[in-house]
Amino acid sequence: MVGLIGRLWNLQYKSIVKEASGKTLAVTKFFCVLHVTNTYLCTFALAYGPSMIPTFNLTGDMFLAERLSIKFGKVSPGDIVLLRSPESPRKVMVKRLLGLESHSVTYVVDPMNSDRCDTIVVPKGHVWVEGDNIYNSRDSRQFGPVPYSLIEGKVFCKIWPPKEFGSLMKSGMKDPDL
Amino acid sequence: MVGLVGRLWNLQYKSIVKEASGKTLAVAKFFCVLHVTNTYLCTFALAYGPSMVPTFNLTGDMYLAERLSIKFGKVGPGDVVLLRSPESPRKVMVKRLLGLESHSITYVVDPMKSDRCDTIVVPKGHVWVEGDNIYNSRDSRQFGPVPYGLLEGKVFCKVTTFLSLAHLMLNFDAVNCTSSLSQPKNKRRQSLYNFNCYIWIAEQSRKAQSSWIKIEMDERQCKTYIWPPKEFGSLMKSGMKDPDL
């Protein structure tokens, strides 16, 4: 009698474990696919802060960034890029790419105080990024040209807030030939 | 009659397609797991070149590099790290980490020409890397402190595999050496060649008369330059460089 109950309980237990492990495996596989897509194709990003006004809001916009063009080197001046901060390795920031390697970039050194401009040639393997709101942006004017490998994605579409949904045109605020 | 044959053929076709897609999915899942392990846990690296002699061989060694300590920030001066080159984004190089942010580094600017030293404070978010063979290494002394985000892994173990031997054969072109990979009859003589090669390179570097080209030409004389398996083992932190220098 006890043996029978024991065997019944074992059977129930085995089926529960089997079902649980099957579902867990399915969930894991789904997250794997999601992760691979996130890392190699396309990712979400939420950007907040004053450095990209008026393209992005102060309080935060959500947008899609794709990773393929970075891997194939198909970025050009005027693109908005996601990049890892050279000063704080855990932070990812959004800025506009203004110059690739061996481009000559002219920038306003400190627009709050003066109109003084400076020109620099971007070294090999580096890029020059600036925020659209040069009055309040910490970018290459402060920390210099950024190695190309720190670029993580190219922003191509804004998805939140809904009334600003749409692709981000290249012809933004900055003249890329400046 | 034709309908029956058609249905039989469909059945066969469906089962083949189903089996093929099932097998492909299994292979894809396996590669996914391999890829995730490679990206987040531990990866192989093949390093060749003169910049880390004598820690690493000239003609190439295979290493295991783990990625977790980079993500948790647990690297320190003296570690051998894998990093993406700031000058060529597609190249990954292996150097020794000498300083973290806000460390003060004293380095010899150009050891081939003079003994002049220079001191620099590593800026925030950056690290200072140098090769063990400062006479022939392109590192932070040339391209400055490297952002921490470029670090890709920490090398902790050297391995011998058949794969590395195969790479050794391919890399003989890189060092312009025309020797064949035949096993020497006397293993002791083989390791003596390696030893002599190391000593020769170190001596030449010290005399500051060698160049990369000269090393290549004399490599041809080391006919059976095979990387010795007895160097298997973990790389101790106390390498050639004094991290406090």
XYZ file of C-alpha atoms in Angstrom:
423
model
C 0.000 0.000 0.000
C 2.738 2.391 0.987
C 4.783 1.238 -1.973
C 1.927 1.972 -4.329
C 1.454 5.480 -2.972
C 5.205 6.002 -3.150
C 5.290 4.968 -6.803
C 2.358 7.193 -7.647
C 4.036 10.162 -5.990
C 7.312 9.486 -7.825
C 5.466 9.420 -11.131
C 3.782 12.724 -10.433
C 7.057 14.271 -9.314
C 8.913 13.100 -12.401
C 6.346 14.552 -14.764
C 6.356 17.894 -12.955
C 10.139 18.083 -13.099
C 10.142 17.120 -16.754
C 7.561 19.759 -17.618
C 9.359 22.428 -15.591
C 12.712 21.705 -17.198
C 11.113 21.680 -20.634
C 9.535 25.078 -20.089
C 12.766 26.480 -18.620
C 14.674 25.274 -21.647
C 12.197 26.938 -23.967
C 12.480 30.203 -22.074
C 16.277 29.983 -22.106
C 16.325 29.373 -25.836
C 14.065 32.369 -26.358
C 16.322 34.600 -24.313
C 19.370 33.314 -26.190
C 17.805 34.322 -29.490
C 16.802 37.684 -28.027
C 20.281 38.213 -26.718
C 21.965 37.367 -30.016
C 19.606 39.745 -31.829
C 20.338 42.421 -29.278
C 24.068 42.053 -29.588
C 24.441 41.675 -33.312
C 21.439 43.189 -35.016
C 19.448 45.818 -33.230
C 18.997 47.111 -29.698
C 16.822 49.457 -27.654
C 18.323 52.400 -25.934
C 16.974 55.032 -23.598
C 18.812 58.316 -23.696
C 18.319 61.195 -21.323
C 20.268 64.307 -20.628
C 20.787 67.721 -22.174
C 23.576 66.984 -24.620
C 21.491 66.085 -27.664
C 18.741 68.710 -27.475
C 16.750 69.259 -29.689
C 17.157 65.908 -31.363
C 16.493 64.044 -28.112
C 14.531 65.265 -25.128
C 15.979 66.098 -21.761
C 13.834 63.595 -19.934
C 14.422 60.600 -22.095
C 13.665 59.153 -25.475
C 13.684 55.558 -26.556
C 15.132 54.603 -29.862
C 16.437 51.696 -31.892
C 20.101 51.340 -32.655
C 21.513 48.834 -35.099
C 24.867 47.196 -34.826
C 25.591 45.873 -38.300
C 26.832 49.113 -39.823
C 29.368 49.491 -37.042
C 30.793 46.056 -37.714
C 31.052 46.733 -41.422
C 32.437 50.210 -40.941
C 29.523 51.935 -42.672
C 29.205 54.923 -40.374
C 29.802 58.404 -41.637
C 29.796 61.951 -40.292
C 26.303 63.063 -39.366
C 25.205 59.731 -37.909
C 24.034 59.488 -34.334
C 25.963 56.770 -32.580
C 25.842 54.878 -29.313
C 29.250 54.653 -27.745
C 30.839 53.514 -24.517
C 32.192 56.451 -22.545
C 36.001 56.608 -22.470
C 35.840 58.110 -18.999
C 33.342 55.758 -17.356
C 33.487 52.289 -18.864
C 30.051 51.312 -17.563
C 28.244 54.212 -19.207
C 26.937 54.213 -22.738
C 26.267 57.580 -24.304
C 24.619 58.918 -27.439
C 26.381 61.522 -29.550
C 26.629 62.603 -33.149
C 29.613 61.453 -35.173
C 31.339 64.391 -36.781
C 34.577 62.995 -38.124
C 36.228 59.690 -38.991
C 39.957 59.023 -38.984
C 42.121 61.495 -40.882
C 39.245 63.968 -41.162
C 39.915 67.513 -40.173
C 37.357 68.680 -37.611
C 36.774 72.316 -36.622
C 34.964 72.770 -33.346
C 34.028 75.567 -30.985
C 36.119 75.029 -27.895
C 33.870 76.660 -25.296
C 30.699 78.217 -26.733
C 29.539 79.530 -23.353
C 32.557 81.758 -22.963
C 33.863 82.627 -26.400
C 33.667 81.913 -30.100
C 37.149 80.502 -30.377
C 37.435 77.624 -32.830
C 40.052 74.942 -33.029
C 40.886 72.458 -35.753
C 42.141 68.936 -35.222
C 42.939 65.999 -37.459
C 41.355 62.836 -36.137
C 44.059 60.177 -35.619
C 43.967 56.706 -37.142
C 41.406 54.343 -35.686
C 39.564 57.136 -33.877
C 36.404 59.167 -34.387
C 35.239 62.578 -33.264
C 31.829 62.829 -31.575
C 29.913 65.846 -30.367
C 26.522 66.393 -28.853
C 23.985 68.473 -30.758
C 23.700 70.846 -27.805
C 27.298 72.003 -27.694
C 26.566 74.340 -24.772
C 25.933 71.442 -22.432
C 27.604 68.344 -23.729
C 30.595 66.345 -22.609
C 32.076 64.976 -25.794
C 35.251 64.813 -27.852
C 35.916 68.459 -27.136
C 36.654 67.436 -23.578
C 37.988 63.900 -23.795
C 39.491 63.935 -27.262
C 38.993 61.587 -30.193
C 37.445 58.273 -29.257
C 38.766 54.877 -30.505
C 36.433 53.388 -33.103
C 35.976 50.191 -31.097
C 34.076 52.038 -28.413
C 31.196 52.671 -30.805
C 28.395 50.256 -30.032
C 25.571 51.098 -32.410
C 24.094 53.511 -34.891
C 20.767 55.103 -34.009
C 18.304 54.982 -36.864
C 14.798 55.300 -35.462
C 13.111 57.000 -32.530
C 10.234 55.061 -31.012
C 9.174 57.004 -27.901
C 7.425 59.423 -27.392
C 4.944 58.185 -29.990
C 4.368 61.523 -31.659
C 8.053 61.815 -32.402
C 8.210 58.345 -33.863
C 10.220 58.124 -37.031
C 13.609 57.735 -38.540
C 16.293 60.209 -37.602
C 17.401 61.999 -40.718
C 21.043 62.594 -41.305
C 20.489 66.293 -41.943
C 20.245 67.143 -38.266
C 21.392 70.262 -36.547
C 25.030 70.001 -37.400
C 26.561 70.592 -40.778
C 28.809 67.554 -41.164
C 31.179 69.449 -43.417
C 31.890 72.053 -40.759
C -2.802 6.580 -59.281
C -0.953 9.835 -59.870
C -2.549 11.296 -56.752
C -1.284 8.376 -54.670
C 2.284 8.742 -55.986
C 2.047 12.497 -55.369
C 0.978 11.981 -51.772
C 3.729 9.413 -51.165
C 6.346 11.811 -52.538
C 5.043 14.688 -50.386
C 5.275 12.482 -47.313
C 8.890 11.569 -48.040
C 9.779 15.203 -48.774
C 8.158 16.445 -45.582
C 10.007 13.989 -43.396
C 13.352 14.872 -44.968
C 12.730 18.566 -44.479
C 11.622 17.986 -40.914
C 14.705 15.958 -40.094
C 17.031 18.471 -41.762
C 15.504 21.398 -39.908
C 15.655 19.503 -36.638
C 19.349 18.752 -37.065
C 20.092 22.344 -38.144
C 18.315 23.643 -35.077
C 20.341 21.388 -32.809
C 23.594 22.575 -34.390
C 22.448 26.195 -34.130
C 21.624 25.761 -30.443
C 25.026 24.226 -29.810
C 26.779 27.117 -31.501
C 24.680 29.588 -29.527
C 25.860 28.051 -26.270
C 29.449 28.019 -27.528
C 29.163 31.629 -28.563
C 27.722 32.787 -25.260
C 30.490 30.967 -23.400
C 33.048 32.548 -25.687
C 31.690 36.039 -25.194
C 30.995 36.046 -21.499
C 33.116 33.409 -19.843
C 36.282 32.306 -21.484
C 37.869 32.489 -24.923
C 40.868 31.194 -26.844
C 43.406 33.631 -28.169
C 46.344 33.126 -30.464
C 49.080 35.658 -29.914
C 52.159 36.088 -32.074
C 54.722 38.805 -32.499
C 57.745 40.113 -30.660
C 56.130 42.463 -28.190
C 55.650 40.006 -25.349
C 58.895 38.032 -25.623
C 59.883 36.143 -23.475
C 56.521 35.605 -21.836
C 54.940 34.673 -25.132
C 56.654 33.149 -28.118
C 57.495 35.039 -31.257
C 55.718 32.635 -33.538
C 52.508 32.226 -31.656
C 50.970 30.679 -28.602
C 47.443 29.827 -27.715
C 45.944 31.125 -24.502
C 42.785 31.034 -22.508
C 41.440 34.435 -21.619
C 38.527 34.947 -19.299
C 36.078 37.785 -19.572
C 34.424 37.880 -16.176
C 37.132 39.813 -14.348
C 37.023 42.568 -16.953
C 33.291 42.955 -16.500
C 33.617 43.107 -12.720
C 36.629 45.376 -12.822
C 38.909 42.902 -11.088
C 42.021 43.495 -13.185
C 45.153 44.903 -11.652
C 48.655 45.920 -12.640
C 50.715 42.910 -13.706
C 47.881 41.094 -15.487
C 48.241 40.108 -19.114
C 45.184 41.414 -20.942
C 43.578 41.073 -24.330
C 42.534 44.419 -25.736
C 41.251 45.857 -28.961
C 43.823 48.065 -30.633
C 42.937 51.791 -30.492
C 44.645 52.286 -33.835
C 43.171 49.381 -35.796
C 39.676 48.478 -34.592
C 39.759 45.014 -36.136
C 42.931 43.920 -34.345
C 43.042 42.438 -30.892
C 46.359 42.564 -29.095
C 47.877 41.089 -25.968
C 49.788 43.321 -23.569
C 50.549 43.576 -19.893
C 48.510 46.001 -17.816
C 50.770 48.302 -15.868
C 48.470 50.933 -14.457
C 44.826 51.649 -13.772
C 43.198 55.068 -13.624
C 44.907 57.666 -11.458
C 48.042 55.520 -11.135
C 51.331 57.205 -11.776
C 53.372 55.332 -14.406
C 57.073 55.761 -15.073
C 58.139 54.345 -18.417
C 61.195 54.309 -20.637
C 60.300 56.375 -23.662
C 62.606 54.809 -26.262
C 64.872 52.084 -24.865
C 66.652 51.549 -28.183
C 67.992 55.064 -28.178
C 68.289 56.300 -24.630
C 67.426 55.656 -21.012
C 65.138 58.672 -20.700
C 62.153 58.014 -18.464
C 58.861 59.826 -18.356
C 56.084 59.822 -15.788
C 52.394 60.074 -16.518
C 49.217 59.888 -14.457
C 46.677 57.606 -16.085
C 43.434 59.557 -16.672
C 40.024 58.460 -15.417
C 38.513 55.484 -17.204
C 41.801 54.560 -18.892
C 44.546 51.996 -18.405
C 48.218 51.854 -19.316
C 49.466 48.783 -21.164
C 52.964 47.819 -22.223
C 54.511 44.809 -23.878
C 57.092 42.803 -21.954
C 59.622 43.361 -24.746
C 59.805 47.128 -24.553
C 62.375 47.243 -27.341
C 59.896 46.036 -29.918
C 56.390 46.734 -28.790
C 53.724 49.150 -29.889
C 51.824 50.002 -26.745
C 50.696 52.861 -24.536
C 54.072 54.508 -24.917
C 53.104 55.204 -28.516
C 49.333 55.544 -28.489
C 48.750 56.740 -24.952
C 46.462 55.431 -22.223
C 43.748 53.146 -23.514
C 40.063 53.483 -22.472
C 38.993 50.676 -20.162
C 36.138 49.806 -22.536
C 38.649 48.401 -25.013
C 39.735 45.594 -22.700
C 38.381 42.261 -23.849
C 39.819 39.602 -21.578
C 42.398 38.615 -19.016
C 44.847 35.907 -20.031
C 45.278 33.308 -17.341
C 46.515 30.110 -18.897
C 48.655 28.906 -21.780
C 47.551 25.787 -23.639
C 49.098 23.379 -26.079
C 46.763 22.128 -28.707
C 47.060 20.750 -32.162
C 45.290 23.904 -33.220
C 48.183 26.031 -32.087
C 50.598 23.858 -34.040
C 48.496 24.379 -37.123
C 48.527 28.111 -36.543
C 52.262 27.896 -36.075
C 52.547 26.473 -39.585
C 50.464 29.312 -40.979
C 52.346 31.951 -39.062
C 55.678 30.957 -40.438
C 54.843 33.269 -43.309
C 54.360 36.104 -40.869
C 57.913 35.756 -39.609
C 59.301 35.020 -43.043
C 60.707 31.715 -41.937
C 60.958 28.860 -44.372
C 61.586 25.981 -42.049
C 59.382 22.944 -42.039
C 57.503 21.686 -39.060
C 59.204 18.315 -38.913
C 59.733 16.850 -35.491
C 63.357 16.807 -34.476
C 64.795 13.456 -33.670
C 66.248 14.705 -30.483
C 63.673 16.548 -28.362
C 66.364 17.981 -26.153
C 68.010 19.618 -29.135
C 64.671 21.118 -30.086
C 64.168 22.835 -26.772
C 67.745 24.001 -26.875
C 66.977 25.763 -30.150
C 64.043 27.514 -28.566
C 66.117 28.467 -25.599
C 68.891 29.801 -27.801
C 66.383 31.764 -29.819
C 65.034 33.422 -26.715
C 68.493 34.232 -25.416
C 69.579 35.573 -28.783
C 66.567 37.861 -29.057
C 66.948 39.112 -25.521
C 70.646 39.745 -25.988
C 70.121 41.581 -29.227
C 67.424 43.695 -27.687
C 69.676 44.590 -24.836
C 72.448 45.568 -27.185
C 69.878 47.723 -28.967
C 71.104 46.695 -32.341
C 68.405 44.414 -33.559
C 65.413 45.188 -35.643
C 62.385 43.161 -36.547
C 63.900 42.319 -39.909
C 67.077 40.948 -38.428
C 65.164 38.684 -36.112
C 63.247 37.322 -39.069
C 66.381 36.459 -40.986
C 67.950 34.603 -38.146
C 64.765 32.711 -37.435
C 65.516 30.640 -40.493
C 68.482 29.162 -38.721
C 66.311 27.867 -35.943
C 64.988 25.149 -38.179
C 62.816 23.230 -35.841
C 61.287 26.017 -33.854
C 58.448 24.250 -32.155
C 56.860 25.712 -29.115
C 57.625 23.476 -26.143
C 54.744 21.838 -24.300
C 56.577 22.025 -21.010
C 55.623 25.673 -20.735
C 52.028 24.634 -20.159
C 50.584 26.195 -17.115
C 49.174 29.327 -15.596
C 50.875 32.609 -16.120
C 52.025 33.953 -12.817
C 51.534 37.628 -12.135
C 55.225 38.041 -11.378
C 56.226 38.142 -15.036
C 59.084 40.068 -16.488
C 57.802 43.465 -15.598
C 57.812 44.944 -12.180
C 54.327 46.450 -12.013
C 55.490 49.132 -9.646
C 58.110 50.389 -12.026
